[in-house]
Every structure is written in structure tokens, then in C-alpha cells.
Coordinates of C-alpha atoms and ligand atoms in Angstrom, one line a residue:
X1 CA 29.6 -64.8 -47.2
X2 CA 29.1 -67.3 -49.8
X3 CA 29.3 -67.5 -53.6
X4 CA 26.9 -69.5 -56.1
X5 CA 27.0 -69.2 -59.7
X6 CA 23.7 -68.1 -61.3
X7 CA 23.3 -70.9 -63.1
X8 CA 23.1 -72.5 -60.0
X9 CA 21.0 -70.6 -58.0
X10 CA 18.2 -70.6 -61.2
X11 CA 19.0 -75.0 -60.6
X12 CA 17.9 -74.1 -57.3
X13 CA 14.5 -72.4 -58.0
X14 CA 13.4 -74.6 -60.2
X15 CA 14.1 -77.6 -58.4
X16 CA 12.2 -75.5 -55.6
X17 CA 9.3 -75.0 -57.9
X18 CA 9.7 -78.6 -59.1
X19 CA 9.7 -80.5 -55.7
X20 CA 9.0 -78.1 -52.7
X21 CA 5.5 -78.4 -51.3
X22 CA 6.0 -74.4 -50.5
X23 CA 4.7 -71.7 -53.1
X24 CA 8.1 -70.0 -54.7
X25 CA 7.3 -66.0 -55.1
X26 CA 9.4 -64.0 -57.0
X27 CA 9.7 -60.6 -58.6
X28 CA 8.4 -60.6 -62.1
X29 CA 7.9 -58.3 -65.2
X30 CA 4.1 -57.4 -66.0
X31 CA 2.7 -54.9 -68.6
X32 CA 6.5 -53.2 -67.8
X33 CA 6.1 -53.1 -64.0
X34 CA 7.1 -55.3 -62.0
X35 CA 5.3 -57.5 -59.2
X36 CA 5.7 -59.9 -56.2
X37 CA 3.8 -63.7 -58.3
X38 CA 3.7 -67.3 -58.2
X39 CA 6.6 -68.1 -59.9
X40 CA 6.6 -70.7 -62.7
X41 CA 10.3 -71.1 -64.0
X42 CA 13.3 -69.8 -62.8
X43 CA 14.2 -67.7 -65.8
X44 CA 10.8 -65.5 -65.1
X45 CA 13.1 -63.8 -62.6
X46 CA 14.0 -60.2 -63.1
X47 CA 16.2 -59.8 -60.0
X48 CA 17.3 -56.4 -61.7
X49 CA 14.0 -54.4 -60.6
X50 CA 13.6 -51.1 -59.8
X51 CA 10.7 -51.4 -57.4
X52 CA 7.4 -54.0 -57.5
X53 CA 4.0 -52.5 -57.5
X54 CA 2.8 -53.3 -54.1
X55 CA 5.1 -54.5 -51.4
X56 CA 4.9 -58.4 -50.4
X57 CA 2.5 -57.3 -47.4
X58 CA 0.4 -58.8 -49.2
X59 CA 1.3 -62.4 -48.7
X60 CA 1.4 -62.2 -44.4
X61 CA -1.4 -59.8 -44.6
X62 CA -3.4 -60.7 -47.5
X63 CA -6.1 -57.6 -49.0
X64 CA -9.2 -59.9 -48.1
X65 CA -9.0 -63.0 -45.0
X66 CA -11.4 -64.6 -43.0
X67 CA -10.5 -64.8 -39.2
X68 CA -13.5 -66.6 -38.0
X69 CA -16.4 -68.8 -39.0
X70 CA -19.6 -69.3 -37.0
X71 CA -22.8 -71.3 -37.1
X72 CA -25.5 -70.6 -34.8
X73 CA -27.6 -73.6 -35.0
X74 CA -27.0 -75.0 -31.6
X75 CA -25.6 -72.2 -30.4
X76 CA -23.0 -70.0 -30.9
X77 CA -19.8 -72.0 -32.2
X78 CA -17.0 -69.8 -34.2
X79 CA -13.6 -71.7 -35.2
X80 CA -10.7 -69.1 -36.1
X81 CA -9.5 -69.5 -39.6
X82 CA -5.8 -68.8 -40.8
X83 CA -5.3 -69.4 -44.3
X84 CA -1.0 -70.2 -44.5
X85 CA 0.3 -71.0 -47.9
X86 CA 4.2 -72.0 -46.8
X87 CA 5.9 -69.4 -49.4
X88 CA 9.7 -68.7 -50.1
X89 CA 10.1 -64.9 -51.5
X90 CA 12.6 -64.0 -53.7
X91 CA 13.9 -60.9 -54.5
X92 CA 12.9 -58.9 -51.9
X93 CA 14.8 -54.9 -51.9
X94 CA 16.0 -54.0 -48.6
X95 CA 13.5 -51.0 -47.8
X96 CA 11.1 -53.8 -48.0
X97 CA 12.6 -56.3 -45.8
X98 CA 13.2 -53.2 -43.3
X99 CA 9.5 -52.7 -43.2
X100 CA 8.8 -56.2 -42.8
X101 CA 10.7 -55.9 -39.7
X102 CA 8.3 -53.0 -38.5
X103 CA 5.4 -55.2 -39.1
X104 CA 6.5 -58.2 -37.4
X105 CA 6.8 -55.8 -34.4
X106 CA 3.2 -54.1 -34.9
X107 CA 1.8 -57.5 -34.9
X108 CA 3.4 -59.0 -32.6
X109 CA 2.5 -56.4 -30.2
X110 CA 0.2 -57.3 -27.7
X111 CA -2.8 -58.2 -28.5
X112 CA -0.5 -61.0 -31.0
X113 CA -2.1 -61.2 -34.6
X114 CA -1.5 -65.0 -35.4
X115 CA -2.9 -64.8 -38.8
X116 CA 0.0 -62.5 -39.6
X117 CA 2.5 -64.5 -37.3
X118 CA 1.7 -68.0 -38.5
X119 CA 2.1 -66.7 -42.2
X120 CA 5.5 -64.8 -41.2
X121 CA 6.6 -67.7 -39.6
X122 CA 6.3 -70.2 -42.5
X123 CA 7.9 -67.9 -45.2
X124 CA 11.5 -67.9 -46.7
X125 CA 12.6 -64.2 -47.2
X126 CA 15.6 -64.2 -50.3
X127 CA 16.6 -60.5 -50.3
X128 CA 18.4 -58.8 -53.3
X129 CA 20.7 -55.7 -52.8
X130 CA 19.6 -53.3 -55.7
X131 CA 21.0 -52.5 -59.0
X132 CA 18.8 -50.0 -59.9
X133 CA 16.4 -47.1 -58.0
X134 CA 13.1 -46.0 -58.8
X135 CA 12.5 -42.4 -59.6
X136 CA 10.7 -41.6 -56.4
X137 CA 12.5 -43.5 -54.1
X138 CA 14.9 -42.6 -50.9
X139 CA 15.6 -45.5 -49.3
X140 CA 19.0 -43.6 -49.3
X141 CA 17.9 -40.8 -47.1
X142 CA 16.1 -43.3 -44.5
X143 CA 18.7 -46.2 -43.8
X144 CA 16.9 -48.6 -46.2
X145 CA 18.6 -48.8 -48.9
X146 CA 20.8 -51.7 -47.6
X147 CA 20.2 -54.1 -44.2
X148 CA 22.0 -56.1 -42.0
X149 CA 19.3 -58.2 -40.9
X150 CA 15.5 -59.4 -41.8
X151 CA 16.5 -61.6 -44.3
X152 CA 17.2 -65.5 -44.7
X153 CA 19.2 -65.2 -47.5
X154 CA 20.7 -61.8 -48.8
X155 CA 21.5 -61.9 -53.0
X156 CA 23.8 -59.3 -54.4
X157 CA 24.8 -59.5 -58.4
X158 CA 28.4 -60.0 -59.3
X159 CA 28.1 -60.6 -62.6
X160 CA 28.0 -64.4 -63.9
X161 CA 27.7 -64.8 -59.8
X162 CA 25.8 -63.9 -56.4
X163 CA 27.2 -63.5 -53.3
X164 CA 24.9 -64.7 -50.6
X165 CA 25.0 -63.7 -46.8
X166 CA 23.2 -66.4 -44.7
X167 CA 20.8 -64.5 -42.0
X168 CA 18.9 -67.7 -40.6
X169 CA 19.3 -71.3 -40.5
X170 CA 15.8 -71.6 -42.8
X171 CA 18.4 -69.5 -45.3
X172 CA 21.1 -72.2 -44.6
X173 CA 18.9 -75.0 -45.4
X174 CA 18.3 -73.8 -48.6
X175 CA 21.9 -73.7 -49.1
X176 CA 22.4 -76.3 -48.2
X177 CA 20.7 -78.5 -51.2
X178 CA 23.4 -77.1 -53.3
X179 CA 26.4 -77.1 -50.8
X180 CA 28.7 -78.5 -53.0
X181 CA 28.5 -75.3 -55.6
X182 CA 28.6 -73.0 -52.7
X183 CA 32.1 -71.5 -51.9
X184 CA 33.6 -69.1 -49.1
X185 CA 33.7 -65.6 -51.3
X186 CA 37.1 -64.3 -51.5
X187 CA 38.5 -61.1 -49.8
X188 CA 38.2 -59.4 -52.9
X189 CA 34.6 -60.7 -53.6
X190 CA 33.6 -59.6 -50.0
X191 CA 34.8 -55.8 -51.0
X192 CA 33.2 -55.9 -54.2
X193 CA 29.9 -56.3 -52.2
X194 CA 30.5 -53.8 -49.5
X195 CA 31.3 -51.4 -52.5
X196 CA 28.1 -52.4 -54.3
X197 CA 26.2 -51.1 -51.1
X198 CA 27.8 -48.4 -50.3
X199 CA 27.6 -46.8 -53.7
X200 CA 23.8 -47.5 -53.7
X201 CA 23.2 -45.2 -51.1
X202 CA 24.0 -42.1 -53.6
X203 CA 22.1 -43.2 -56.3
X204 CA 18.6 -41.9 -55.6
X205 CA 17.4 -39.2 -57.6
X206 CA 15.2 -38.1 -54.1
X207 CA 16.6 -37.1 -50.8
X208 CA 15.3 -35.8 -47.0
X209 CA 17.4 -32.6 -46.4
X210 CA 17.9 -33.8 -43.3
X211 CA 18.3 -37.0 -40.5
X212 CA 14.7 -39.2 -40.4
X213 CA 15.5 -39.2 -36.3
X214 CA 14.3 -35.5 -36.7
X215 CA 10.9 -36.5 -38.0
X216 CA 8.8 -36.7 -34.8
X217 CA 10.0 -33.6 -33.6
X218 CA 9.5 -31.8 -36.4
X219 CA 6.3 -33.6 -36.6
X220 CA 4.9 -32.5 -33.7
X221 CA 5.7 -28.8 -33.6
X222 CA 3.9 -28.3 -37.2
X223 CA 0.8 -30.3 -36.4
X224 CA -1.1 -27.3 -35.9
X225 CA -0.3 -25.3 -39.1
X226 CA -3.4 -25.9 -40.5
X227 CA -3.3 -23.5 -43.4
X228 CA -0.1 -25.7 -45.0
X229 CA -1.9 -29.1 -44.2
X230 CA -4.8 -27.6 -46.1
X231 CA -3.4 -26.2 -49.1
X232 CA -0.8 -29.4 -50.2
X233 CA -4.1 -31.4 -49.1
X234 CA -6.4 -29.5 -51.8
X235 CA -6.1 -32.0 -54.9
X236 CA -6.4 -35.0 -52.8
X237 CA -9.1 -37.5 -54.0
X238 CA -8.8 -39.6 -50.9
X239 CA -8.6 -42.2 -53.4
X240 CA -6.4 -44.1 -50.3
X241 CA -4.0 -45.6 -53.3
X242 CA -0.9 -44.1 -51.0
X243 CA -1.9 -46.1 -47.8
X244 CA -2.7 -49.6 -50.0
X245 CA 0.6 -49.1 -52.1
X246 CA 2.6 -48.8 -48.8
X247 CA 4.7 -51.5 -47.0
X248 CA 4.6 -50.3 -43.6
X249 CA 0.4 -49.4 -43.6
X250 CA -1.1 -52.5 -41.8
X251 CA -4.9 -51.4 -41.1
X252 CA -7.6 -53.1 -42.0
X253 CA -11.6 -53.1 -41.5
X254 CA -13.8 -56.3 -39.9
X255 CA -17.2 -57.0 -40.8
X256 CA -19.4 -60.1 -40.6
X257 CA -21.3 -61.6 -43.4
X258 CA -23.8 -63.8 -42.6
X259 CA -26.0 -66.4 -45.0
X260 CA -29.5 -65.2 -45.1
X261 CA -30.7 -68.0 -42.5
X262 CA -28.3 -66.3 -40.1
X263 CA -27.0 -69.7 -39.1
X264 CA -23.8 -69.3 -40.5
X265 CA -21.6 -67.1 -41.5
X266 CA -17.8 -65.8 -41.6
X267 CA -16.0 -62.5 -39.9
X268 CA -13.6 -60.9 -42.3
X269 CA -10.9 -58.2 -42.7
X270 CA -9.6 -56.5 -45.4
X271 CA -6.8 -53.6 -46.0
X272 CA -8.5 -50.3 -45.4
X273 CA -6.8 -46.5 -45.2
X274 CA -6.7 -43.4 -43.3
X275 CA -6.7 -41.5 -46.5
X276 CA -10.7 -42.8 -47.0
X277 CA -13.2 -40.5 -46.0
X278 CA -14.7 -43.8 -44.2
X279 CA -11.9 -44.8 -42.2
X280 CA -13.0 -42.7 -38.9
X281 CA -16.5 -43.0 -39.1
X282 CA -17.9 -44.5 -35.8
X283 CA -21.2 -45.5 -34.9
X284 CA -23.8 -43.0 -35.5
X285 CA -22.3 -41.7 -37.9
X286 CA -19.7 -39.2 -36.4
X287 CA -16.4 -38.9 -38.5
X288 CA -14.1 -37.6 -36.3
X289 CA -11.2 -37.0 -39.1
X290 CA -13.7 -35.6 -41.5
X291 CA -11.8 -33.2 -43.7
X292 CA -9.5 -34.2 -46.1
X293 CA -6.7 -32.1 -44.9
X294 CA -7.2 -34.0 -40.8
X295 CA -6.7 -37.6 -43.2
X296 CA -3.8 -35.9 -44.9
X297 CA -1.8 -34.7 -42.0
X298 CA -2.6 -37.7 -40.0
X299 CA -1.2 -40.3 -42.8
X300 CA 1.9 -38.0 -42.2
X301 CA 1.9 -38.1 -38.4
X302 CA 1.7 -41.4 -38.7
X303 CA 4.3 -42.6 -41.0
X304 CA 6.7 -40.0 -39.0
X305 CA 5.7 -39.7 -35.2
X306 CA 3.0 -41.8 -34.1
X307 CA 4.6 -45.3 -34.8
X308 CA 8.0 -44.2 -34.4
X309 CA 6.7 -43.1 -30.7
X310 CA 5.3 -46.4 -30.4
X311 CA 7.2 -48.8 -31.8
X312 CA 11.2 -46.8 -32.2
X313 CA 10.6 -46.7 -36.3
X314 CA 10.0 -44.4 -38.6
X315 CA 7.2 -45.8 -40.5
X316 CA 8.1 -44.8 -43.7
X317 CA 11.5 -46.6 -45.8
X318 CA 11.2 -44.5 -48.3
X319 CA 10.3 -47.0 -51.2
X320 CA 8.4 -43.8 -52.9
X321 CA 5.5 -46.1 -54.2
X322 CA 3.2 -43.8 -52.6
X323 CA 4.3 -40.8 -54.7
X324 CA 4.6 -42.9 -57.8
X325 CA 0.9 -43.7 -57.8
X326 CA -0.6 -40.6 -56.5
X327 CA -2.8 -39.0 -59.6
X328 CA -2.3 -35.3 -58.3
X329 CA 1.3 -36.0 -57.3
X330 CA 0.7 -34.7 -53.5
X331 CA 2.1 -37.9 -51.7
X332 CA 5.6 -37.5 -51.7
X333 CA 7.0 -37.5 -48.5
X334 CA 10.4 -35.9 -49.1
X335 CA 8.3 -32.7 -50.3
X336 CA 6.1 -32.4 -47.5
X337 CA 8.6 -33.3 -44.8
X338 CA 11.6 -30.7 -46.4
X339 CA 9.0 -28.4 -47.2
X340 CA 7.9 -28.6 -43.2
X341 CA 11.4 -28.5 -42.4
X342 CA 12.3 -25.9 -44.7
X343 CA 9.4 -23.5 -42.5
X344 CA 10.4 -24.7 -39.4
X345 CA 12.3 -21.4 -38.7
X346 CA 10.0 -18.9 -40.4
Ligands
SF4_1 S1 -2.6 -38.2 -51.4 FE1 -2.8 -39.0 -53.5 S2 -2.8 -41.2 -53.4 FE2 -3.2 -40.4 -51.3 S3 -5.4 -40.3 -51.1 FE3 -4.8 -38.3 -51.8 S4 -4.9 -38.4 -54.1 FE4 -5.0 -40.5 -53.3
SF4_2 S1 5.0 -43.6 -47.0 FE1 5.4 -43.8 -49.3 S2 7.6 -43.9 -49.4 FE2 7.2 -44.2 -47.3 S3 7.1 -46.4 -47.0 FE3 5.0 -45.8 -47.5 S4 4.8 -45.9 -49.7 FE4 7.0 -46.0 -49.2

């Protein structure tokens, strides 16, 4: 473990923002929220944040990309496109850098997505350990709240210092433009950090009432109470603002647009959600998750069994942006899953 003065690390950004050809992202205040932007001076950092609007998804998969781009003049010719803006992040909490993790793994699943890769690969991840929670969150409960890994550079506050843990050599390189104002921490700087985190852990107003590892099971023997997927899914808009708010929800819709000649044209994708009424419709029309309480329990399933059965991860690290944003407050998942869990025996 390391030690920088802030100062020092602020020198750092902005000579970053000065001189680096990459984009430097960090976490900034807007209209009192705060978000993932392009950062212009180091100062516009607010490293302090309870939680950012969306997650920063949205810079390895962004809302709207083209994949391909065809002309049909002499034939069919189609060259892939993969926009990648070389970006460091700063200020990235750990549920989100957990759920990072879980994507690299869905898309590097067979078949590979290398529009997601190539982006992944050319980004600098700078975590920060949290000061404060946000009112709907339980990374506590769900093993997020602090990480040992996914990061190139791991921040936590000591005051008029950080303490940085090194995760990759991109995070060394960094370091190593300022290597002579970075130190060894000290015994006692080390425990002050290992404190930090483990008091963390109890400072979420939300909790699971019991271990996440009991979520497919659970999961599975209540998929069939219909009557409780139907009443908790009775307000629901399916507005699909809990699956675009949500780090770990990766699926997206394709559809070609062509120029009126039909000569050219370009195959896109862009974020969709099971939550939409749209989002199973097939080809003539059948839908075959066409009641709102099927997309309700399946978003569920999903976050709790179906990728966890997949992939070994609960899809959900409990960064309680979902519940935050949901008008008719019905998309919190510590109330469904305790309430599930809390029935299990009756
Ligand atoms: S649960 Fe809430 S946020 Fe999600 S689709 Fe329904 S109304 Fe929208
Ligand atoms: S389901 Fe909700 S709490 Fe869980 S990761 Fe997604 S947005 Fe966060």
C-alpha cells in the first residue's frame, strides 16, 4: 500500500487532463446528484459520493453503438465498427467495480463481444472505498461494499491523504509519474484503512436477512407463487428505469437502418430491458412474457438465479439505484427477496 498527498493526486489529474491523449472520467456533482463525466479540472472531483446516477456501464457499453456498416452497391460489403475512446475512471465505489467484474465475464463468454472487450481493455479503473452510503443501498449485505480486486488503483480517504493499493501494472504506471511523492504507508496507515472498510460494512441503512448464496435456491422454489409475483407487480409501469439504472443489466436490442436507396446503411444496438413490455416480443408478434407480473419475476430470477447459475454471481451488488428511481417504489430487492424469504416456511 502506498500513500500520496491529495494535493498530489489532484497534480496528477490535471496533468492527466492536461497532457494524456486518454479521456479522464470522474465522479461529479449535477443538479445535487452525482454522475460518471468528462472531467475538466481536478477540483470538479467529489470523491465523497454517495452513489452516481447510472453506473459507468455506460462507457464499455455505451446506450446507443453501431457494430456494423454496410453498402450494397457492388455487393454486400459490411466493416464492423468499434467506437474506443481510451478513458481512465476515477472514483469508481466498489459494488461497481464488483459488477464490472460480472460483465467482463458475460462478455467475454463465448460468443466474445469485442466492442465491449476493446473498450474494457483500454480503460483505467481508479476505485474509491466509500465515505458515505446511499439510502437504498446494501452493498453490505452482498459482499460489495469493499473488494480485493477489479481495480487498477484502489483510493481510500485519510484525511489530507490517500492510501492507494496498486491492482495492475496500468495502475502502477500511473504511479509512477509521481513516484517521488509516493511513499510505503505505515503500519498504522495500513490499519487505519482496513478499519475504514470494515466499519463500512455496517453503515447501510438496508440489509438481506439472510446470506445472497441462498438466493437461487430460494429463487427457484417460489417461482411459481404467482399470486405474490402478481400483487408486488401491480403498480409497475414497466417504465424499464430499474433495468437501465443497473450495473449488472447488459441487454440490448439490434436493428438496421438503412438510407432510403438501400445502398448503405448501419446495424445498431442500444440498452433495452426485461421490464418493457417489448422486450419478448418475437416475430409475429407473440410476446411470450406478456404480463407484467412474468417481466417482474423474471427481472428477479435473473438478478438472483439465472446468472448466478450461469456465470457463479449473483447479479445484483446491491447499489440500490434501482429502488431509488422506481416511481411506485416496487423495485427494491431487499423487500421482495426477505419478504420471499420471510414466506418461505408458511
Ligand atoms: S419496477 Fe419500477 S422502475 Fe422497474 S419497470 Fe416497474 S415501475 Fe419501472
Ligand atoms: S438490481 Fe438494483 S440494487 Fe441490484 S445491482 Fe441492479 S440496480 Fe443495483
Amino acid at each position: 500500500m502506498k500513500i500520496i498527498k491529495k494535493n498530489v493526486f489532484e497534480g496528477l489529474v490535471d496533468e492527466l487532463i492536461e497532457n494524456d491523449e486518454r479521456e479522464i472520467i470522474g465522479v461529479q456533482s449535477k443538479d445535487s446528484k452525482y454522475v460518471f463525466d468528462r472531467l475538466e479540472k481536478a477540483e470538479g472531483l467529489e470523491l465523497d459520493y454517495d452513489v452516481t446516477i447510472l453506473p459507468p456501464k455506460k462507457y464499455f457499453m455505451p446506450q446507443r453503438e453501431t457494430l456494423v456498416e454496410y453498402e450494397t452497391r457492388e455487393g454486400l460489403e459490411m466493416e464492423p465498427v468499434n467506437e474506443v475512446i481510451p478513458r481512465i475512471i476515477i472514483g469508481i465505489h466498489p459494488y461497481d467495480l464488483e459488477a464490472i467484474k460480472q460483465m467482463d465475464k458475460v462478455f467475454a463468454d463465448s460468443p466474445k463481444d469485442s466492442n465491449y472487450l476493446e473498450k474494457r481493455e483500454n480503460s483505467v479503473l481508479i476505485g474509491v472505498n466509500m465515505q458515505q452510503t446511499s439510502d437504498w443501498s446494501f452493498a453490505g449485505s452482498m459482499g460489495t461494499a469493499t473488494v480485493d480486486d477489479g481495480y487498477d488503483l484502489m483510493l481510500t480517504d485519510l484525511g489530507k491523504k490517500y492510501a492507494v493499493e496498486i491492482g495492475s501494472s496500468k495502475g502502477s504506471d500511473l504511479l509512477e509519474k509521481i513516484s517521488e511523492d509516493v511513499r510505503d504507508a505505515s503500519p498504522e496507515e495500513i490499519d487505519k484503512v482496513e478499519k475504514a472498510k470494515e466499519e463500512i460494512k455496517d453503515e447501510f441503512d438496508k440489509e438481506l436477512d439472510f446470506s445472497p448464496q441462498k438466493l437461487p435456491s430460494l429463487l427457484a422454489d417460489t417461482y411459481d407463487q404467482d399470486d405474490f409475483w402478481e400483487e408486488n407487480a401491480e403498480d409497475c409501469y414497466s417504465c424499464g428505469t430499474c433495468n437501465i439504472v443497473c450495473p449488472t443489466c447488459y441487454c440490448f436490442d439490434v436493428q438496421d437502418f438503412s438510407d432510403i436507396s438501400l445502398e448503405e446503411g448501419e446495424r445498431m444496438r442500444q440498452w433495452d430491458g426485461c421490464m418493457l413490455e417489448a422486450f419478448a416480443e418475437v416475430a409475429g408478434g407473440e410476446n411470450f412474457r406478456e404480463e407484467r407480473a412474468e417481466r417482474y419475476r423474471h427481472r428477479y430470477m435473473r438478478k438472483g438465479r439465472y446468472l448466478y447459475n450461469r456465470f457463479g454471481d449473483i447479479a445484483c451488488v446491491g447499489c440500490g439505484r434501482c429502488s431509488s428511481q422506481c416511481v411506485p417504489d416496487i423495485a427494491d430487492p431487499t423487500d421482495i427477496f426477505n419478504k420471499l424469504w420471510r414466506g418461505k416456511d408458511e
